[in-house]
PDB file of C-alpha atoms in Angstrom:
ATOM      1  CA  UNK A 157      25.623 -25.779  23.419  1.00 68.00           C
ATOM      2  CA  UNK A 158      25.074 -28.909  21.800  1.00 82.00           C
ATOM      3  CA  UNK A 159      24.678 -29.129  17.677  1.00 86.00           C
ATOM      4  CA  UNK A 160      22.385 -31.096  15.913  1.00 87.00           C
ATOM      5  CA  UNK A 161      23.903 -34.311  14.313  1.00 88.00           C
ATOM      6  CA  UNK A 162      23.627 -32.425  11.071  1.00 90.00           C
ATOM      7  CA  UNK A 163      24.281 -28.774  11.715  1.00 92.00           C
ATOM      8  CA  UNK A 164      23.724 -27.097   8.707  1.00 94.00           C
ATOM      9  CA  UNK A 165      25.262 -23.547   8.005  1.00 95.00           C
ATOM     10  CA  UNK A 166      23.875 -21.033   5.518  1.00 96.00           C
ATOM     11  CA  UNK A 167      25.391 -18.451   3.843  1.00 96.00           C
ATOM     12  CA  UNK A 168      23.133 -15.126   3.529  1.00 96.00           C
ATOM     13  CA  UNK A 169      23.682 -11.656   2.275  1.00 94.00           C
ATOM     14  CA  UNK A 170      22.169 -10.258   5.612  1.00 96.00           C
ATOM     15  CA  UNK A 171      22.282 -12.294   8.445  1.00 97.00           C
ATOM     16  CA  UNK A 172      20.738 -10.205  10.936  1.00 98.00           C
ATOM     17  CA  UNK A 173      17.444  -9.967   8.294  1.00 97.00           C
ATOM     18  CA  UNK A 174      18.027 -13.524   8.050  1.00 98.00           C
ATOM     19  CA  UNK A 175      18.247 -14.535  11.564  1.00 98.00           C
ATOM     20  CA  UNK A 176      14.478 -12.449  12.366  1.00 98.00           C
ATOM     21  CA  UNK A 177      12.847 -14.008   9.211  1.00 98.00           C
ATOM     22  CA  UNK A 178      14.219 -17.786  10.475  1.00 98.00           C
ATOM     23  CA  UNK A 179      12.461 -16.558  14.168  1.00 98.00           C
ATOM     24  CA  UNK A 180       9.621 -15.472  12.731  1.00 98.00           C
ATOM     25  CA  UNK A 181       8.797 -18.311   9.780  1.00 98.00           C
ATOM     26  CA  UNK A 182       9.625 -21.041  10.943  1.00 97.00           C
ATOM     27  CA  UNK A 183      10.323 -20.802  15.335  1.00 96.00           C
ATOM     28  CA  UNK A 184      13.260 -20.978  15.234  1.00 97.00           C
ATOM     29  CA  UNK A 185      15.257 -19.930  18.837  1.00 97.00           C
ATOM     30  CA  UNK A 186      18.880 -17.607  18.159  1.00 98.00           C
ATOM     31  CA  UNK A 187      21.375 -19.547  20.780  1.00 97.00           C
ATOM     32  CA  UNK A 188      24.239 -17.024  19.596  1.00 96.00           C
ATOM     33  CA  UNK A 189      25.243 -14.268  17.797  1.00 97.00           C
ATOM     34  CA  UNK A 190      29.405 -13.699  16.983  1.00 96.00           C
ATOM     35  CA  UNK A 191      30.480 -10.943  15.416  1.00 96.00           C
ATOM     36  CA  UNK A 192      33.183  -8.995  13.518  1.00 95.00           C
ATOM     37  CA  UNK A 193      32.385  -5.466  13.515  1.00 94.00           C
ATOM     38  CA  UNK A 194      29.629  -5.364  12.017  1.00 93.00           C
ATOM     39  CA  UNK A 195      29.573  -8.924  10.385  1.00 94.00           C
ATOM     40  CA  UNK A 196      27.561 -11.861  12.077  1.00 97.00           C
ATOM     41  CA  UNK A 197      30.424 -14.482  11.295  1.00 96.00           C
ATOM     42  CA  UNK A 198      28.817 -17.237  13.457  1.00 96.00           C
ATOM     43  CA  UNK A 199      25.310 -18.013  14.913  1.00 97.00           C
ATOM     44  CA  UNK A 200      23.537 -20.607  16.135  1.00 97.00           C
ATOM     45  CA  UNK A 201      19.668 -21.263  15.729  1.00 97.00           C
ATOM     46  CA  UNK A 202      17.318 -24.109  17.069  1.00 97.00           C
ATOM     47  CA  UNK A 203      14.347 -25.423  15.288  1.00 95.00           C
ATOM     48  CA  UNK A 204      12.083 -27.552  16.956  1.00 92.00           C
ATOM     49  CA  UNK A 205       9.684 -29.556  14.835  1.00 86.00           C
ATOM     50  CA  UNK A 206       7.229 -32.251  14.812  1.00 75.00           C
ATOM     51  CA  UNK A 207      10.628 -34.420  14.180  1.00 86.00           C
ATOM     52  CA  UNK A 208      12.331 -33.124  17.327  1.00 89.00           C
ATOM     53  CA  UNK A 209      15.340 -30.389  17.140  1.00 94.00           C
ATOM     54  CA  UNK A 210      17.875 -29.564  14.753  1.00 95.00           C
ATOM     55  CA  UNK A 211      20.384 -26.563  14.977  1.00 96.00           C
ATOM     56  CA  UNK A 212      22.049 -24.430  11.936  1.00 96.00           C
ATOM     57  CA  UNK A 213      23.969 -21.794  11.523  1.00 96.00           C
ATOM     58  CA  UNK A 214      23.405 -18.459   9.749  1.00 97.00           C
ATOM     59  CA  UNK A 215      26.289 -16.658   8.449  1.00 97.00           C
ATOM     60  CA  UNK A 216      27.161 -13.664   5.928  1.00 96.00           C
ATOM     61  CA  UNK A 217      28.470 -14.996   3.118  1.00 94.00           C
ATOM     62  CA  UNK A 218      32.159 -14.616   2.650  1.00 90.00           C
ATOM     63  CA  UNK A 219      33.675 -14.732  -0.618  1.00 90.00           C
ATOM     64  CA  UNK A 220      34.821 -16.604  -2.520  1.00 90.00           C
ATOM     65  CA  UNK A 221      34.907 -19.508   0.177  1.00 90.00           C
ATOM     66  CA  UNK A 222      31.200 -19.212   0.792  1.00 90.00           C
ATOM     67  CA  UNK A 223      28.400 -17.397  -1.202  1.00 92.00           C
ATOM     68  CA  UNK A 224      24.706 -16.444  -0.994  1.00 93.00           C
ATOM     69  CA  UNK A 225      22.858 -17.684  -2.746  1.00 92.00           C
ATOM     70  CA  UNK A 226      20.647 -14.967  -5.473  1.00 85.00           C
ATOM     71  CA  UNK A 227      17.056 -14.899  -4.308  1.00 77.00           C
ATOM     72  CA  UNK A 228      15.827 -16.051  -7.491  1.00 81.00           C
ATOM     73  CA  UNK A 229      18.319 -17.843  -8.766  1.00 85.00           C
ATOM     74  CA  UNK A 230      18.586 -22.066  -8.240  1.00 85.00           C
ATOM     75  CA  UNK A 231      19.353 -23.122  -4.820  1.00 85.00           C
ATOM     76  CA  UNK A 232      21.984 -26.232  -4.099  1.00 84.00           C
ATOM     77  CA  UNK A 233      20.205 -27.736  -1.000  1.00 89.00           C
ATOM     78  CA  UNK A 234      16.560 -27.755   0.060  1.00 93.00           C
ATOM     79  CA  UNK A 235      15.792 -27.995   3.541  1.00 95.00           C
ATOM     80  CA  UNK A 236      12.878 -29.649   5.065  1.00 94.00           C
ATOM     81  CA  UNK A 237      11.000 -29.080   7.727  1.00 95.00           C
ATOM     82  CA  UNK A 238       8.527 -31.757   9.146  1.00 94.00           C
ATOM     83  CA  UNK A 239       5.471 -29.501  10.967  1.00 95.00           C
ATOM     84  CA  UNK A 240       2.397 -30.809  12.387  1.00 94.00           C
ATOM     85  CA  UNK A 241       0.434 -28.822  10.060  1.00 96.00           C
ATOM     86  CA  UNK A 242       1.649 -27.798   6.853  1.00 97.00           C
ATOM     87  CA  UNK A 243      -0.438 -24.946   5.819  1.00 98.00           C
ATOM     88  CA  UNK A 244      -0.624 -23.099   8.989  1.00 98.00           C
ATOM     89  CA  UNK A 245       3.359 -23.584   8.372  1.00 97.00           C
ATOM     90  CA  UNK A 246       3.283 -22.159   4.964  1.00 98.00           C
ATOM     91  CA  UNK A 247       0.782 -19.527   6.124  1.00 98.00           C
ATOM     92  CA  UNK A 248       3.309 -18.464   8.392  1.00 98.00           C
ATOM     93  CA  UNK A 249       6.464 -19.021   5.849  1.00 98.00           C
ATOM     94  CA  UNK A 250       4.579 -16.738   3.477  1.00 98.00           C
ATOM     95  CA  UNK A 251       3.108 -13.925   6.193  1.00 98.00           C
ATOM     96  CA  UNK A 252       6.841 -13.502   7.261  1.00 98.00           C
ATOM     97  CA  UNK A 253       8.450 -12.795   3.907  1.00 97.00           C
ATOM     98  CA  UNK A 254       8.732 -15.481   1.981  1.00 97.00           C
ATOM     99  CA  UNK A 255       7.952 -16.687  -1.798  1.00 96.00           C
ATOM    100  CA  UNK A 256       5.806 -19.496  -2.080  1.00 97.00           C
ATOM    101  CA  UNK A 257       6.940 -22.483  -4.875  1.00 96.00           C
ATOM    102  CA  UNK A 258       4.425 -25.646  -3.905  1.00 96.00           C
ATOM    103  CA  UNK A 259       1.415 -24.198  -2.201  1.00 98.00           C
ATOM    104  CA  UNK A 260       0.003 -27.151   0.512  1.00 98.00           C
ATOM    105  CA  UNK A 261      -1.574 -30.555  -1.312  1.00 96.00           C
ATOM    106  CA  UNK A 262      -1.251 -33.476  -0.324  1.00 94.00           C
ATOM    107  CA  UNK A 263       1.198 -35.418  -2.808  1.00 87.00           C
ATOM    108  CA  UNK A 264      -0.443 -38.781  -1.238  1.00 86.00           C
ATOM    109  CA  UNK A 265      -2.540 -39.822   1.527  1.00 87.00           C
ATOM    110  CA  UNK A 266      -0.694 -38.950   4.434  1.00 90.00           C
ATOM    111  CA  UNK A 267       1.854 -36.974   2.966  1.00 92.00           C
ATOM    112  CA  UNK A 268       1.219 -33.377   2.316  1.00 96.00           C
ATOM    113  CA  UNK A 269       3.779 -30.589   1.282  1.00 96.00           C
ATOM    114  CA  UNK A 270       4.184 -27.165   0.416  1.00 98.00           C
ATOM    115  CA  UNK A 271       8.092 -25.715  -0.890  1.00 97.00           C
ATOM    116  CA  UNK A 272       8.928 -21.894  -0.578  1.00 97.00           C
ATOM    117  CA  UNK A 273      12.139 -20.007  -1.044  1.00 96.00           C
ATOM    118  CA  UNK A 274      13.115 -17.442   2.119  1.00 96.00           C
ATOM    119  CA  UNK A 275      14.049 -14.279   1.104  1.00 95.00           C
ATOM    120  CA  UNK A 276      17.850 -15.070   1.484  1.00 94.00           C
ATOM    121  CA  UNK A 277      17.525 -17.624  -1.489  1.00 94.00           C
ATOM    122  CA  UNK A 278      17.521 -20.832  -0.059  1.00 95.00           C
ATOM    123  CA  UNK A 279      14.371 -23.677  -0.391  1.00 96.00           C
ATOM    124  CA  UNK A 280      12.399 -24.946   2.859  1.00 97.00           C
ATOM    125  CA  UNK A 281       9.955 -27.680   2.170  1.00 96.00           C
ATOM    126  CA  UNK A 282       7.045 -27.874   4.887  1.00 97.00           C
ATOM    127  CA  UNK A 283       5.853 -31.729   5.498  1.00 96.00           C
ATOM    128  CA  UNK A 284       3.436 -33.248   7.174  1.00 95.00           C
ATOM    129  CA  UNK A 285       3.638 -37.319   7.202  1.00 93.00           C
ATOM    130  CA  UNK A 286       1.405 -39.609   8.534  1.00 91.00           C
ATOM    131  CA  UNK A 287       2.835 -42.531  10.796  1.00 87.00           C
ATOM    132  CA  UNK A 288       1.871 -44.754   8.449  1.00 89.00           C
ATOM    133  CA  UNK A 289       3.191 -43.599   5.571  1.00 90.00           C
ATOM    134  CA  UNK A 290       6.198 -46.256   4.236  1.00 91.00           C
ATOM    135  CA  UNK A 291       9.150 -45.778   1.829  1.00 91.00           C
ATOM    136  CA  UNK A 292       7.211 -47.753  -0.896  1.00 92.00           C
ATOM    137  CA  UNK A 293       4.339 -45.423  -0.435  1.00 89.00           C
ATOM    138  CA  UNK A 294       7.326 -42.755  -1.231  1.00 88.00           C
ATOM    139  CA  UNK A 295       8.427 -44.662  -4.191  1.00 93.00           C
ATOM    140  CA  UNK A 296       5.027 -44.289  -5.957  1.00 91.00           C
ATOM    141  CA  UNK A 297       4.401 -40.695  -5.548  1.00 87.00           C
ATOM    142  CA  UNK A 298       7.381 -40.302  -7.033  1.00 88.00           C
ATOM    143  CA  UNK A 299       7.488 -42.561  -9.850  1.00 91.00           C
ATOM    144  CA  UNK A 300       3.811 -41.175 -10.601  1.00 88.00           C
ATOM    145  CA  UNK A 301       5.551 -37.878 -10.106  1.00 83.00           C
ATOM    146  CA  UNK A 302       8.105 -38.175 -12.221  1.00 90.00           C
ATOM    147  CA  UNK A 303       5.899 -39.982 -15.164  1.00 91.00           C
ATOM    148  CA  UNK A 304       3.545 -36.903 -15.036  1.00 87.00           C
ATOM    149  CA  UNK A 305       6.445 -34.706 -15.370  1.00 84.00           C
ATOM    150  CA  UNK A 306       7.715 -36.532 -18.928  1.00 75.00           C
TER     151      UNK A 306
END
C-alpha cells in the first residue's frame, strides 16, 4: 500500500462507526483493518476527489497519547475535501450522519463551500474551485471575510 504524501490519522471513539460513516459520506475505500481484540488500532482509507487521492487513517483513540475529539466540542484540524459538486457532497455528508456548519454558497465566483462536523467530532470542508480561481482572488474573500466578521 502506498500512503498519501500527507497521511492523516484520526482519533475516534468508535472506529468501526467511523470507518462506515467515512464510506458512506464522503467515498471513501477501507484498504485495512488491524486489530487488538476488539480495538481497530490501525486502518487505512482512500479518498478520491476531484484533487486526486489522499489516504488517512482511522483509529480509536488511545489515551492520553491520542484523544477523540467531543462531537460538539472545538476541533484542532479541519479537513478539506475538494468535490466536483459541493452540494450533492454536503447532501451526502448530511444524509449519512453528519451536522451541517456552512450550508453550500459560494464565498466567490468560482469558489463555493459548505463545512460540517462528522459525527466523530472532527470538521470536513466540501470545495468546489474553479480553474481560474487565483490566490489573490483567495486573499479578498477573506479580507472581505474577515472585515464582515469585526
Amino acid at each position: 500500500m502506498k500512503n498519501s504524501a500527507l497521511h492523516p490519522n484520526l482519533a475516534v471513539s468508535d472506529a468501526r462507526a467511523a470507518i462506515a460513516f467515512y464510506e458512506a459520506a464522503f467515498g471513501a475505500e477501507t484498504l485495512d483493518v488491524i486489530t487488538a481484540g476488539d480495538a481497530v488500532i490501525h486502518s487505512d482509507l482512500v479518498l478520491r476527489s476531484a484533487a486526486g487521492e489522499s489516504t488517512f487513517t482511522v483509529a480509536g483513540a488511545f489515551p492520553p497519547d491520542s484523544v477523540a475529539p467531543e462531537p460538539g466540542g472545538p476541533t484542532h484540524v479541519s479537513l478539506t475535501i475538494p468535490v466536483e459538486d459541493t452540494d450533492a457532497a454536503y447532501a451526502r455528508a448530511i444524509e449519512a450522519g453528519a451536522s451541517s456548519l456552512v450550508e453550500p454558497a459560494d464565498w466567490f465566483e468560482g469558489f463555493r463551500q459548505a463545512a460540517v462536523r462528522c459525527p466523530f467530532g472532527h470538521r470536513w470542508y466540501l470545495v468546489t474551485v474553479a480553474g481560474s480561481v487565483t490566490a489573490d482572488d483567495v486573499q479578498r474573500a477573506s479580507d472581505a471575510w474577515v472585515a464582515d466578521r469585526g
